CSV table of C-alpha atoms and ligand atoms in Angstrom, one decimal:
chain,number,residue,atom,x,y,z
A,1,MET,CA,69.7,-13.7,-55.4
A,2,GLY,CA,73.2,-15.0,-55.5
A,3,ARG,CA,74.5,-11.5,-55.0
A,4,LYS,CA,72.1,-11.0,-52.0
A,5,LEU,CA,73.7,-14.3,-50.5
A,6,LEU,CA,77.2,-12.8,-51.2
A,7,LEU,CA,76.3,-9.6,-49.5
A,8,LEU,CA,75.2,-11.6,-46.5
A,9,ALA,CA,78.3,-13.6,-46.2
A,10,PRO,CA,80.2,-11.0,-44.3
A,11,VAL,CA,77.3,-10.7,-41.6
A,12,PHE,CA,77.4,-14.5,-41.0
A,13,ALA,CA,81.3,-14.4,-40.8
A,14,LEU,CA,81.1,-11.4,-38.6
A,15,VAL,CA,78.3,-12.9,-36.4
A,16,PHE,CA,80.0,-16.2,-36.0
A,17,PHE,CA,83.5,-14.9,-35.6
A,18,GLY,CA,82.1,-12.2,-33.1
A,19,ARG,CA,81.2,-15.0,-30.8
A,20,PHE,CA,84.9,-15.6,-30.0
A,21,PHE,CA,85.8,-12.3,-28.8
A,22,PRO,CA,85.8,-11.5,-25.1
A,23,ARG,CA,83.5,-8.7,-24.1
A,24,GLU,CA,85.2,-5.6,-22.8
A,25,ILE,CA,84.9,-4.7,-19.1
A,26,PRO,CA,82.0,-2.3,-18.9
A,27,ASP,CA,82.5,1.3,-17.9
A,28,ALA,CA,79.7,2.1,-15.6
A,29,ALA,CA,80.1,5.9,-15.9
A,30,ALA,CA,80.1,5.8,-19.6
A,31,ALA,CA,77.0,3.4,-19.6
A,32,ALA,CA,75.2,5.8,-17.2
A,33,ALA,CA,75.9,8.8,-19.6
A,34,ASP,CA,74.9,6.7,-22.8
A,35,ALA,CA,71.6,5.9,-21.4
A,36,ALA,CA,70.6,9.5,-21.3
A,37,TYR,CA,68.9,9.4,-24.7
A,38,PRO,CA,65.4,8.6,-26.0
A,39,ALA,CA,65.2,5.2,-27.5
A,40,THR,CA,66.2,5.3,-31.3
A,41,ALA,CA,65.9,1.5,-32.0
A,42,LEU,CA,63.6,-1.3,-31.4
A,43,PHE,CA,64.8,-4.6,-30.6
A,44,VAL,CA,62.3,-7.5,-30.7
A,45,LEU,CA,62.6,-10.9,-29.4
A,46,GLY,CA,59.6,-13.4,-29.5
A,47,ASP,CA,57.2,-16.0,-31.1
A,48,SER,CA,54.6,-16.0,-33.5
A,49,SER,CA,53.2,-12.8,-31.9
A,50,VAL,CA,56.0,-10.8,-33.3
A,51,ASN,CA,57.2,-12.6,-36.6
A,52,CYS,CA,55.3,-14.1,-39.4
A,53,GLY,CA,57.5,-17.0,-40.1
A,54,ASP,CA,60.1,-15.2,-42.6
A,55,ASN,CA,62.8,-14.9,-40.1
A,56,THR,CA,64.8,-18.0,-40.9
A,57,PHE,CA,68.1,-19.0,-42.3
A,58,PHE,CA,66.4,-19.0,-45.7
A,59,TYR,CA,65.3,-15.5,-45.5
A,60,PRO,CA,67.8,-14.2,-48.4
A,61,LEU,CA,66.0,-16.8,-50.6
A,62,LEU,CA,62.6,-15.3,-50.2
A,63,PRO,CA,61.3,-12.9,-52.7
A,64,LEU,CA,61.3,-9.5,-51.3
A,65,ASN,CA,57.4,-9.2,-51.5
A,66,PHE,CA,57.2,-12.5,-49.7
A,67,SER,CA,53.7,-13.0,-48.5
A,68,SER,CA,53.4,-15.8,-46.2
A,69,THR,CA,49.9,-17.3,-45.7
A,70,PHE,CA,50.2,-16.1,-42.0
A,71,CYS,CA,51.1,-12.3,-42.4
A,72,ASN,CA,50.1,-11.4,-46.0
A,73,GLY,CA,53.4,-9.6,-46.6
A,74,SER,CA,53.5,-6.3,-45.0
A,75,HIS,CA,49.7,-6.0,-45.1
A,76,HIS,CA,49.1,-7.8,-41.7
A,77,ARG,CA,51.1,-5.9,-39.0
A,78,LEU,CA,52.0,-7.3,-35.7
A,79,LEU,CA,52.3,-5.4,-32.4
A,80,PRO,CA,56.1,-4.5,-32.5
A,81,ASP,CA,55.5,-3.3,-36.2
A,82,LEU,CA,52.9,-0.7,-34.8
A,83,ILE,CA,55.0,0.1,-31.9
A,84,ALA,CA,58.0,0.9,-34.3
A,85,GLU,CA,55.8,3.2,-36.1
A,86,ARG,CA,54.7,5.0,-33.1
A,87,MET,CA,58.3,5.6,-32.2
A,88,GLY,CA,58.9,6.9,-35.6
A,89,LEU,CA,61.2,4.2,-36.7
A,90,PRO,CA,61.1,2.4,-40.0
A,91,PRO,CA,59.9,-1.4,-40.1
A,92,VAL,CA,62.2,-3.6,-38.0
A,93,THR,CA,64.6,-5.7,-40.0
A,94,PRO,CA,64.4,-9.4,-39.4
A,95,PHE,CA,67.6,-10.9,-38.1
A,96,PHE,CA,68.2,-13.0,-41.0
A,97,GLY,CA,67.5,-10.0,-43.4
A,98,LEU,CA,70.4,-7.9,-42.1
A,99,ASN,CA,72.5,-6.5,-44.7
A,100,GLY,CA,75.9,-6.9,-42.8
A,101,THR,CA,76.3,-3.4,-42.0
A,102,ALA,CA,76.5,-1.8,-38.5
A,103,ALA,CA,74.4,1.0,-39.5
A,104,ALA,CA,71.6,-1.6,-40.3
A,105,MET,CA,72.0,-3.4,-36.9
A,106,MET,CA,71.8,0.1,-35.0
A,107,ARG,CA,68.3,0.6,-36.5
A,108,GLY,CA,67.1,-2.2,-34.6
A,109,VAL,CA,66.3,-6.1,-35.3
A,110,ASN,CA,63.7,-8.3,-35.0
A,111,PHE,CA,65.0,-11.7,-33.6
A,112,GLY,CA,61.5,-13.3,-33.4
A,113,SER,CA,60.7,-16.7,-34.9
A,114,THR,CA,57.5,-18.7,-35.8
A,115,PRO,CA,57.3,-20.8,-33.7
A,116,ALA,CA,59.4,-19.9,-30.8
A,117,THR,CA,59.3,-21.2,-27.3
A,118,ILE,CA,60.8,-20.6,-24.0
A,119,VAL,CA,61.5,-24.0,-23.1
A,120,SER,CA,62.7,-26.3,-25.8
A,121,GLY,CA,61.2,-29.7,-26.4
A,122,VAL,CA,57.6,-28.4,-26.3
A,123,LEU,CA,57.2,-28.4,-30.0
A,124,ASP,CA,55.8,-31.5,-31.4
A,125,GLY,CA,55.2,-33.6,-34.6
A,126,TRP,CA,57.3,-32.8,-37.6
A,127,LEU,CA,58.6,-29.7,-35.8
A,128,ARG,CA,60.5,-31.7,-33.3
A,129,GLY,CA,64.0,-32.0,-34.0
A,130,TYR,CA,63.9,-29.2,-36.6
A,131,ASP,CA,63.4,-26.3,-34.1
A,132,ARG,CA,67.3,-25.9,-33.7
A,133,PHE,CA,67.6,-25.3,-37.4
A,134,LEU,CA,64.3,-23.4,-38.4
A,135,PHE,CA,63.3,-21.7,-35.4
A,136,GLN,CA,64.9,-19.7,-32.7
A,137,SER,CA,63.9,-20.3,-29.1
A,138,LEU,CA,64.3,-17.8,-26.5
A,139,SER,CA,67.9,-18.6,-25.4
A,140,GLN,CA,69.0,-18.7,-29.3
A,141,GLN,CA,67.5,-15.1,-29.7
A,142,VAL,CA,69.4,-13.8,-26.6
A,143,ARG,CA,72.5,-15.3,-28.1
A,144,GLN,CA,71.8,-13.6,-31.4
A,145,VAL,CA,71.3,-10.3,-29.5
A,146,PHE,CA,74.8,-10.9,-28.1
A,147,GLU,CA,76.3,-11.5,-31.4
A,148,ILE,CA,74.8,-8.3,-32.8
A,149,LEU,CA,76.3,-6.2,-30.0
A,150,GLN,CA,79.6,-7.9,-30.4
A,151,VAL,CA,79.6,-7.0,-34.2
A,152,LEU,CA,78.7,-3.3,-33.0
A,153,GLN,CA,81.7,-3.5,-30.5
A,154,LEU,CA,84.1,-4.6,-33.0
A,155,GLU,CA,82.8,-2.0,-35.7
A,156,LEU,CA,82.1,1.0,-33.7
A,157,GLY,CA,83.8,0.5,-30.3
A,158,ALA,CA,82.7,-0.5,-26.9
A,159,SER,CA,81.1,2.9,-26.0
A,160,ALA,CA,78.9,3.1,-29.1
A,161,ALA,CA,77.9,-0.5,-28.7
A,162,ARG,CA,76.8,0.1,-25.1
A,163,ARG,CA,75.0,3.1,-26.0
A,164,ALA,CA,73.1,1.0,-28.7
A,165,ALA,CA,72.2,-1.6,-26.2
A,166,SER,CA,71.2,0.8,-23.2
A,167,SER,CA,69.2,3.3,-25.3
A,168,ALA,CA,67.1,0.8,-27.4
A,169,LEU,CA,63.8,-0.4,-26.5
A,170,PHE,CA,63.8,-4.2,-26.2
A,171,ILE,CA,60.4,-6.0,-26.5
A,172,LEU,CA,60.0,-9.5,-25.4
A,173,SER,CA,57.0,-11.5,-26.5
A,174,PHE,CA,57.0,-15.2,-25.6
A,175,GLY,CA,54.7,-17.9,-24.0
A,176,LYS,CA,52.3,-18.0,-26.7
A,177,ASP,CA,53.8,-20.8,-28.7
A,178,ASP,CA,54.7,-22.7,-25.4
A,179,TYR,CA,51.1,-22.6,-24.4
A,180,ALA,CA,49.7,-23.3,-27.8
A,181,ALA,CA,51.7,-26.5,-28.0
A,182,LEU,CA,50.9,-27.4,-24.4
A,183,PHE,CA,47.2,-27.1,-25.3
A,184,SER,CA,47.1,-28.7,-28.8
A,185,ARG,CA,45.0,-31.7,-28.6
A,186,GLY,CA,46.2,-35.3,-29.1
A,187,SER,CA,50.0,-34.4,-29.0
A,188,GLU,CA,52.4,-35.9,-26.8
A,189,SER,CA,53.5,-32.1,-26.1
A,190,ASN,CA,51.3,-32.5,-23.0
A,191,ARG,CA,54.2,-34.5,-21.4
A,192,LEU,CA,55.5,-31.3,-20.2
A,193,ALA,CA,52.4,-30.5,-18.1
A,194,PRO,CA,52.4,-33.7,-16.1
A,195,LYS,CA,56.0,-33.3,-15.7
A,196,TYR,CA,55.8,-29.8,-14.3
A,197,GLY,CA,52.2,-29.4,-13.3
A,198,ARG,CA,50.3,-26.6,-14.4
A,199,ARG,CA,51.7,-24.1,-11.8
A,200,GLY,CA,55.1,-25.6,-12.2
A,201,PHE,CA,55.0,-25.0,-16.1
A,202,ALA,CA,54.2,-21.2,-15.6
A,203,ARG,CA,57.1,-21.1,-12.9
A,204,LEU,CA,59.5,-22.6,-15.4
A,205,LEU,CA,58.6,-20.2,-18.1
A,206,VAL,CA,58.7,-17.2,-15.9
A,207,SER,CA,62.1,-18.0,-14.5
A,208,ARG,CA,63.5,-18.5,-18.0
A,209,LEU,CA,62.3,-15.3,-19.1
A,210,ILE,CA,63.6,-13.5,-15.9
A,211,GLN,CA,66.9,-15.2,-16.6
A,212,ALA,CA,66.9,-13.9,-20.2
A,213,ILE,CA,66.3,-10.4,-19.0
A,214,ARG,CA,69.2,-10.6,-16.6
A,215,ASP,CA,71.4,-11.8,-19.2
A,216,LEU,CA,70.5,-8.9,-21.6
A,217,TYR,CA,71.0,-6.5,-18.4
A,218,ASP,CA,74.4,-7.9,-18.2
A,219,ALA,CA,75.0,-7.0,-21.8
A,220,ASP,CA,73.9,-3.3,-21.0
A,221,VAL,CA,70.1,-3.8,-22.1
A,222,ARG,CA,68.1,-1.3,-19.8
A,223,ARG,CA,64.8,-0.6,-21.3
A,224,VAL,CA,62.7,-3.9,-21.5
A,225,ALA,CA,59.0,-4.4,-22.2
A,226,VAL,CA,57.6,-7.9,-21.7
A,227,MET,CA,54.2,-8.7,-23.4
A,228,GLY,CA,51.8,-11.1,-21.7
A,229,VAL,CA,50.1,-14.0,-23.4
A,230,ALA,CA,46.7,-13.4,-25.0
A,231,PRO,CA,43.7,-15.3,-23.7
A,232,LEU,CA,44.2,-18.4,-25.7
A,233,GLY,CA,41.2,-20.0,-24.3
A,234,CYS,CA,39.2,-17.8,-26.7
A,235,ALA,CA,41.5,-18.5,-29.7
A,236,PRO,CA,39.6,-20.4,-32.6
A,237,ARG,CA,41.9,-23.4,-32.2
A,238,ILE,CA,41.1,-23.9,-28.5
A,239,VAL,CA,37.5,-23.0,-28.9
A,240,TRP,CA,37.3,-25.7,-31.8
A,241,GLU,CA,39.0,-28.3,-29.6
A,242,GLY,CA,36.8,-27.3,-26.5
A,243,ALA,CA,33.4,-26.9,-28.4
A,244,TYR,CA,31.7,-29.7,-26.8
A,245,GLY,CA,32.3,-28.2,-23.3
A,246,LEU,CA,31.5,-24.5,-24.1
A,247,GLY,CA,27.8,-24.5,-23.4
A,248,GLY,CA,27.3,-21.4,-25.6
A,249,ARG,CA,30.3,-19.7,-24.1
A,250,ASP,CA,32.9,-18.2,-26.5
A,251,CYS,CA,36.0,-19.1,-24.4
A,252,VAL,CA,37.4,-22.0,-22.8
A,253,GLU,CA,37.7,-20.8,-19.3
A,254,GLU,CA,40.1,-23.4,-17.9
A,255,VAL,CA,42.6,-22.5,-20.5
A,256,ASN,CA,42.1,-18.8,-19.9
A,257,GLU,CA,42.7,-19.5,-16.2
A,258,ILE,CA,46.1,-21.1,-16.8
A,259,VAL,CA,47.2,-18.4,-19.1
A,260,ALA,CA,46.0,-15.7,-16.6
A,261,GLU,CA,48.0,-17.4,-13.8
A,262,TYR,CA,51.1,-17.4,-16.0
A,263,ASN,CA,50.5,-13.6,-16.7
A,264,ALA,CA,50.1,-12.8,-13.1
A,265,LYS,CA,53.1,-14.5,-12.0
A,266,LEU,CA,55.2,-12.8,-14.9
A,267,SER,CA,53.9,-9.4,-14.0
A,268,ALA,CA,54.7,-9.7,-10.4
A,269,ARG,CA,58.3,-11.1,-11.0
A,270,LEU,CA,59.0,-8.4,-13.6
A,271,LEU,CA,57.9,-5.5,-11.2
A,272,ARG,CA,60.2,-7.1,-8.4
A,273,LEU,CA,63.2,-7.2,-11.0
A,274,ASN,CA,62.8,-3.5,-11.4
A,275,SER,CA,64.0,-3.1,-7.9
A,276,GLU,CA,66.8,-5.7,-8.2
A,277,LEU,CA,68.4,-4.5,-11.5
A,278,ALA,CA,69.8,-0.8,-10.8
A,279,GLY,CA,69.1,1.4,-13.7
A,280,ALA,CA,66.8,-0.9,-15.5
A,281,GLU,CA,63.2,0.1,-16.6
A,282,ILE,CA,61.1,-3.1,-17.0
A,283,VAL,CA,57.4,-3.0,-18.0
A,284,PHE,CA,54.8,-5.5,-18.2
A,285,CYS,CA,52.2,-5.2,-20.8
A,286,ASP,CA,48.8,-6.9,-20.2
A,287,VAL,CA,47.9,-8.1,-23.6
A,288,TYR,CA,45.3,-10.5,-22.1
A,289,GLY,CA,43.5,-7.7,-20.3
A,290,GLY,CA,43.4,-5.8,-23.6
A,291,MET,CA,42.0,-8.7,-25.5
A,292,MET,CA,39.4,-9.5,-22.9
A,293,GLU,CA,38.3,-5.9,-23.2
A,294,ILE,CA,37.8,-6.3,-26.9
A,295,ILE,CA,36.0,-9.5,-26.5
A,296,ALA,CA,33.7,-8.1,-23.9
A,297,ASN,CA,32.8,-5.1,-25.8
A,298,PRO,CA,33.5,-5.8,-29.5
A,299,ARG,CA,30.9,-3.2,-30.8
A,300,ILE,CA,32.7,-0.3,-29.0
A,301,TYR,CA,35.7,-1.3,-30.9
A,302,GLY,CA,34.2,-1.8,-34.3
A,303,PHE,CA,34.4,-5.7,-34.3
A,304,LYS,CA,31.6,-8.1,-35.3
A,305,ASN,CA,33.2,-11.4,-34.9
A,306,VAL,CA,35.0,-12.2,-31.6
A,307,ARG,CA,35.2,-16.1,-32.0
A,308,ASP,CA,35.8,-17.3,-35.6
A,309,ALA,CA,39.2,-17.0,-37.4
A,310,CYS,CA,39.0,-14.8,-40.3
A,311,CYS,CA,41.1,-17.4,-42.3
A,312,GLY,CA,40.7,-20.8,-41.3
A,313,VAL,CA,39.1,-24.3,-42.3
A,314,GLY,CA,36.4,-26.1,-40.2
A,315,ARG,CA,34.1,-24.9,-37.3
A,316,PHE,CA,35.3,-21.5,-36.2
A,317,GLY,CA,38.1,-21.7,-38.5
A,318,GLY,CA,39.8,-23.6,-35.9
A,319,MET,CA,40.6,-27.0,-37.5
A,320,ILE,CA,43.2,-26.0,-40.0
A,321,GLY,CA,44.9,-22.6,-40.0
A,322,CYS,CA,45.3,-20.1,-42.9
A,323,LEU,CA,46.7,-21.8,-46.0
A,324,ALA,CA,46.1,-19.0,-48.6
A,325,GLN,CA,45.1,-15.5,-48.6
A,326,GLU,CA,42.3,-16.4,-50.9
A,327,MET,CA,40.6,-18.3,-47.8
A,328,ALA,CA,40.5,-15.1,-45.7
A,329,CYS,CA,37.3,-13.4,-44.9
A,330,THR,CA,36.2,-10.3,-46.8
A,331,GLU,CA,36.3,-8.1,-43.8
A,332,PRO,CA,39.3,-8.9,-41.6
A,333,ASN,CA,38.9,-5.6,-39.9
A,334,SER,CA,35.7,-6.8,-38.3
A,335,TYR,CA,37.3,-9.9,-36.8
A,336,VAL,CA,39.4,-10.3,-33.5
A,337,TRP,CA,41.4,-13.5,-34.8
A,338,TRP,CA,43.0,-13.8,-37.9
A,339,ASP,CA,44.0,-17.4,-37.7
A,340,LEU,CA,44.1,-20.4,-35.2
A,341,TYR,CA,46.0,-18.3,-32.6
A,342,SER,CA,46.7,-14.9,-34.1
A,343,THR,CA,44.9,-11.6,-33.8
A,344,THR,CA,44.1,-9.3,-36.7
A,345,GLU,CA,45.7,-6.3,-37.6
A,346,SER,CA,42.9,-4.2,-36.2
A,347,ALA,CA,43.0,-6.0,-32.9
A,348,ASN,CA,46.9,-5.4,-32.8
A,349,SER,CA,46.4,-1.7,-33.4
A,350,LEU,CA,44.1,-1.4,-30.5
A,351,LEU,CA,46.6,-3.3,-28.3
A,352,ALA,CA,49.6,-1.3,-29.6
A,353,ASN,CA,47.5,2.1,-28.9
A,354,TRP,CA,46.8,0.9,-25.5
A,355,SER,CA,50.4,0.0,-24.7
A,356,TRP,CA,51.9,2.9,-26.1
A,357,SER,CA,50.1,5.6,-24.2
A,358,PRO,CA,46.9,5.8,-22.0
A,359,SER,CA,45.1,7.9,-24.4
A,360,SER,CA,42.2,10.1,-23.6
A,361,GLU,CA,40.0,8.3,-25.9
A,362,SER,CA,40.2,5.1,-23.8
A,363,ARG,CA,40.6,4.1,-20.3
A,364,GLN,CA,42.9,1.2,-21.2
A,365,GLN,CA,46.5,1.1,-20.1
A,366,LEU,CA,48.1,-2.0,-20.7
A,367,CYS,CA,51.7,-1.4,-19.5
A,368,LYS,CA,52.8,-0.9,-16.1
A,369,PRO,CA,54.4,0.7,-14.1
A,370,ILE,CA,54.7,3.0,-17.2
A,371,ALA,CA,53.5,3.0,-20.7
A,372,LEU,CA,55.8,2.3,-23.7
A,373,GLN,CA,55.9,5.7,-24.8
A,374,GLU,CA,57.3,7.0,-21.4
A,375,LEU,CA,59.7,4.0,-21.6
A,376,ALA,CA,60.8,4.9,-25.0
A,377,SER,CA,61.3,8.5,-24.3
A,378,ILE,CA,62.8,8.6,-20.8
A,379,SER,CA,65.8,10.8,-21.1
A,380,ASP,CA,66.8,11.2,-17.5
A,381,SER,CA,70.0,9.3,-16.9
A,382,GLU,CA,69.0,8.8,-13.2
A,383,ALA,CA,66.1,6.9,-14.3
A,384,LEU,CA,68.3,4.4,-16.4
B,401,NAG,C1,56.1,-10.1,-56.2
B,401,NAG,O1,57.4,-10.1,-57.1
B,401,NAG,C2,57.4,-10.8,-58.3
B,401,NAG,C3,58.7,-10.8,-58.8
B,401,NAG,O2,59.2,-9.5,-58.5
B,401,NAG,C4,56.1,-10.2,-59.2
B,401,NAG,O3,56.2,-10.9,-60.3
B,401,NAG,C5,54.9,-10.1,-58.5
B,401,NAG,O4,53.9,-9.5,-59.2
B,401,NAG,C6,54.9,-9.5,-57.0
B,401,NAG,N1,53.8,-9.7,-56.2
B,401,NAG,C7,53.2,-8.7,-55.8
B,401,NAG,C8,52.0,-9.1,-55.1
B,401,NAG,O5,53.5,-7.5,-55.6
B,402,NAG,C1,46.6,-9.2,-48.4
B,402,NAG,O1,47.3,-8.2,-49.0
B,402,NAG,C2,46.9,-7.5,-50.1
B,402,NAG,C3,47.9,-6.4,-50.4
B,402,NAG,O2,49.2,-6.6,-50.1
B,402,NAG,C4,45.5,-6.8,-49.9
B,402,NAG,O3,45.1,-6.4,-51.0
B,402,NAG,C5,44.5,-8.0,-49.4
B,402,NAG,O4,43.2,-7.6,-49.0
B,402,NAG,C6,45.0,-8.6,-48.0
B,402,NAG,N1,44.3,-9.7,-47.6
B,402,NAG,C7,43.8,-9.8,-46.4
B,402,NAG,C8,42.9,-10.9,-46.0
B,402,NAG,O5,44.1,-8.9,-45.5
B,403,NAG,C1,72.2,-1.8,-45.2
B,403,NAG,O1,71.0,-1.4,-44.7
B,403,NAG,C2,71.1,-0.1,-44.3
B,403,NAG,C3,69.8,0.2,-43.4
B,403,NAG,O2,68.7,-0.3,-44.1
B,403,NAG,C4,71.3,0.9,-45.3
B,403,NAG,O3,71.2,2.3,-44.9
B,403,NAG,C5,72.4,0.5,-46.1
B,403,NAG,O4,72.6,1.4,-47.3
B,403,NAG,C6,72.5,-0.8,-46.5
B,403,NAG,N1,73.9,-1.2,-47.0
B,403,NAG,C7,74.1,-1.9,-48.0
B,403,NAG,C8,75.6,-2.2,-48.3
B,403,NAG,O5,73.3,-2.7,-48.5
B,404,NAG,C1,45.6,4.0,-32.9
B,404,NAG,O1,45.9,5.2,-32.9
B,404,NAG,C2,46.2,5.8,-34.0
B,404,NAG,C3,46.8,7.3,-33.8
B,404,NAG,O2,46.1,7.8,-32.8
B,404,NAG,C4,45.1,6.0,-34.9
B,404,NAG,O3,45.1,6.5,-36.1
B,404,NAG,C5,44.4,4.4,-34.9
B,404,NAG,O4,43.1,4.5,-35.6
B,404,NAG,C6,44.2,3.8,-33.7
B,404,NAG,N1,43.9,2.4,-33.8
B,404,NAG,C7,42.6,2.0,-33.4
B,404,NAG,C8,42.3,0.5,-33.8
B,404,NAG,O5,42.0,2.6,-32.7
């Protein structure tokens, strides 16, 4: 373990040192030429929808077969893991698990953190005050991307670093933890809702995400896929909280409406951004729509339970989340929800398939204007 820490020392040194180096003036012609490759790396930014909670400063201290209660080691794969597989890439390394070599960084990095919010100050309870140390919000993750790109620039030169940024596929998946915190009962976190109002909160989240994409674009990132937020009104936690008002329905509609409004705003804004940022290809993936399709037609997709958490305590498994794998249901594959707010791997697998390509076996296509497969394989330099 000590050896692992020693090996990691150089990456921290480089990462922090790299921050003080000015970026070179980009060479537009070189950037255009560099973009003419299919994506060979996946960079992931996001919240608990993309990371199981292992990507923290303490990562080197975790046993290699670390199995958090949330993700069950590598057994429970999340959307980006499944997309990486579709791209023919190895599992994406967590930021804090990098071994300090440029080679490892070039293969892609998962910056995702559990929890991670778009706006700071949403997290509550014991989490408040610690989020700076334990979790990386959107802006912290964007800073980590810059640090990685600067290390690549120092080690491989400006043109290789630019190529790494422009040819890689970037997935951003945020908002789930912002809304989960907002909806959680009896917490002061609701203070943000009155402050901004329901529409204002969505506007705030969307504008922060758009700004992050602009910042990434300025760092030569060109292929971006942004995932929408799932219908949290159907998540075991929200259903548990709203049970008294459900009247036999499986989802809390008011919550779903709020999330759907956010998704629609985000989608519209992203499509417009495509025309504002020359050479960028920005895609929105409607995870909400995909989940609703599954929840409405569970049998078609092999699910038996669309309401309860596979791993949780209390009614709907929505009172307390998954504390140990031993608590889990015996047939996780027949459940849509894994725990309070997270989906099972079988649900993730469908969402990944529907995001990757509009396959013949289903009419579902979650990503627009193009599917992720097309986004990852564009090799026309005019398009990028
Ligand atoms: C995890 O690693 C430890 C130490 O290497 C080992 O004792 C344990 O059996 C492993 N657990 C699993 C589930 O592989
Ligand atoms: C957790 O992972 C182990 C293998 O690593 C597997 O045998 C077990 O079924 C998994 N549990 C659930 C609930 O998926
Ligand atoms: C670092 O990781 C990369 C990619 O996983 C691997 O190819 C390389 O051998 C590793 N280097 C060291 C020094 O561990
Ligand atoms: C997703 O697609 C892969 C490859 O075609 C397939 O093996 C897998 O079963 C699909 N997943 C689901 C849940 O349909």
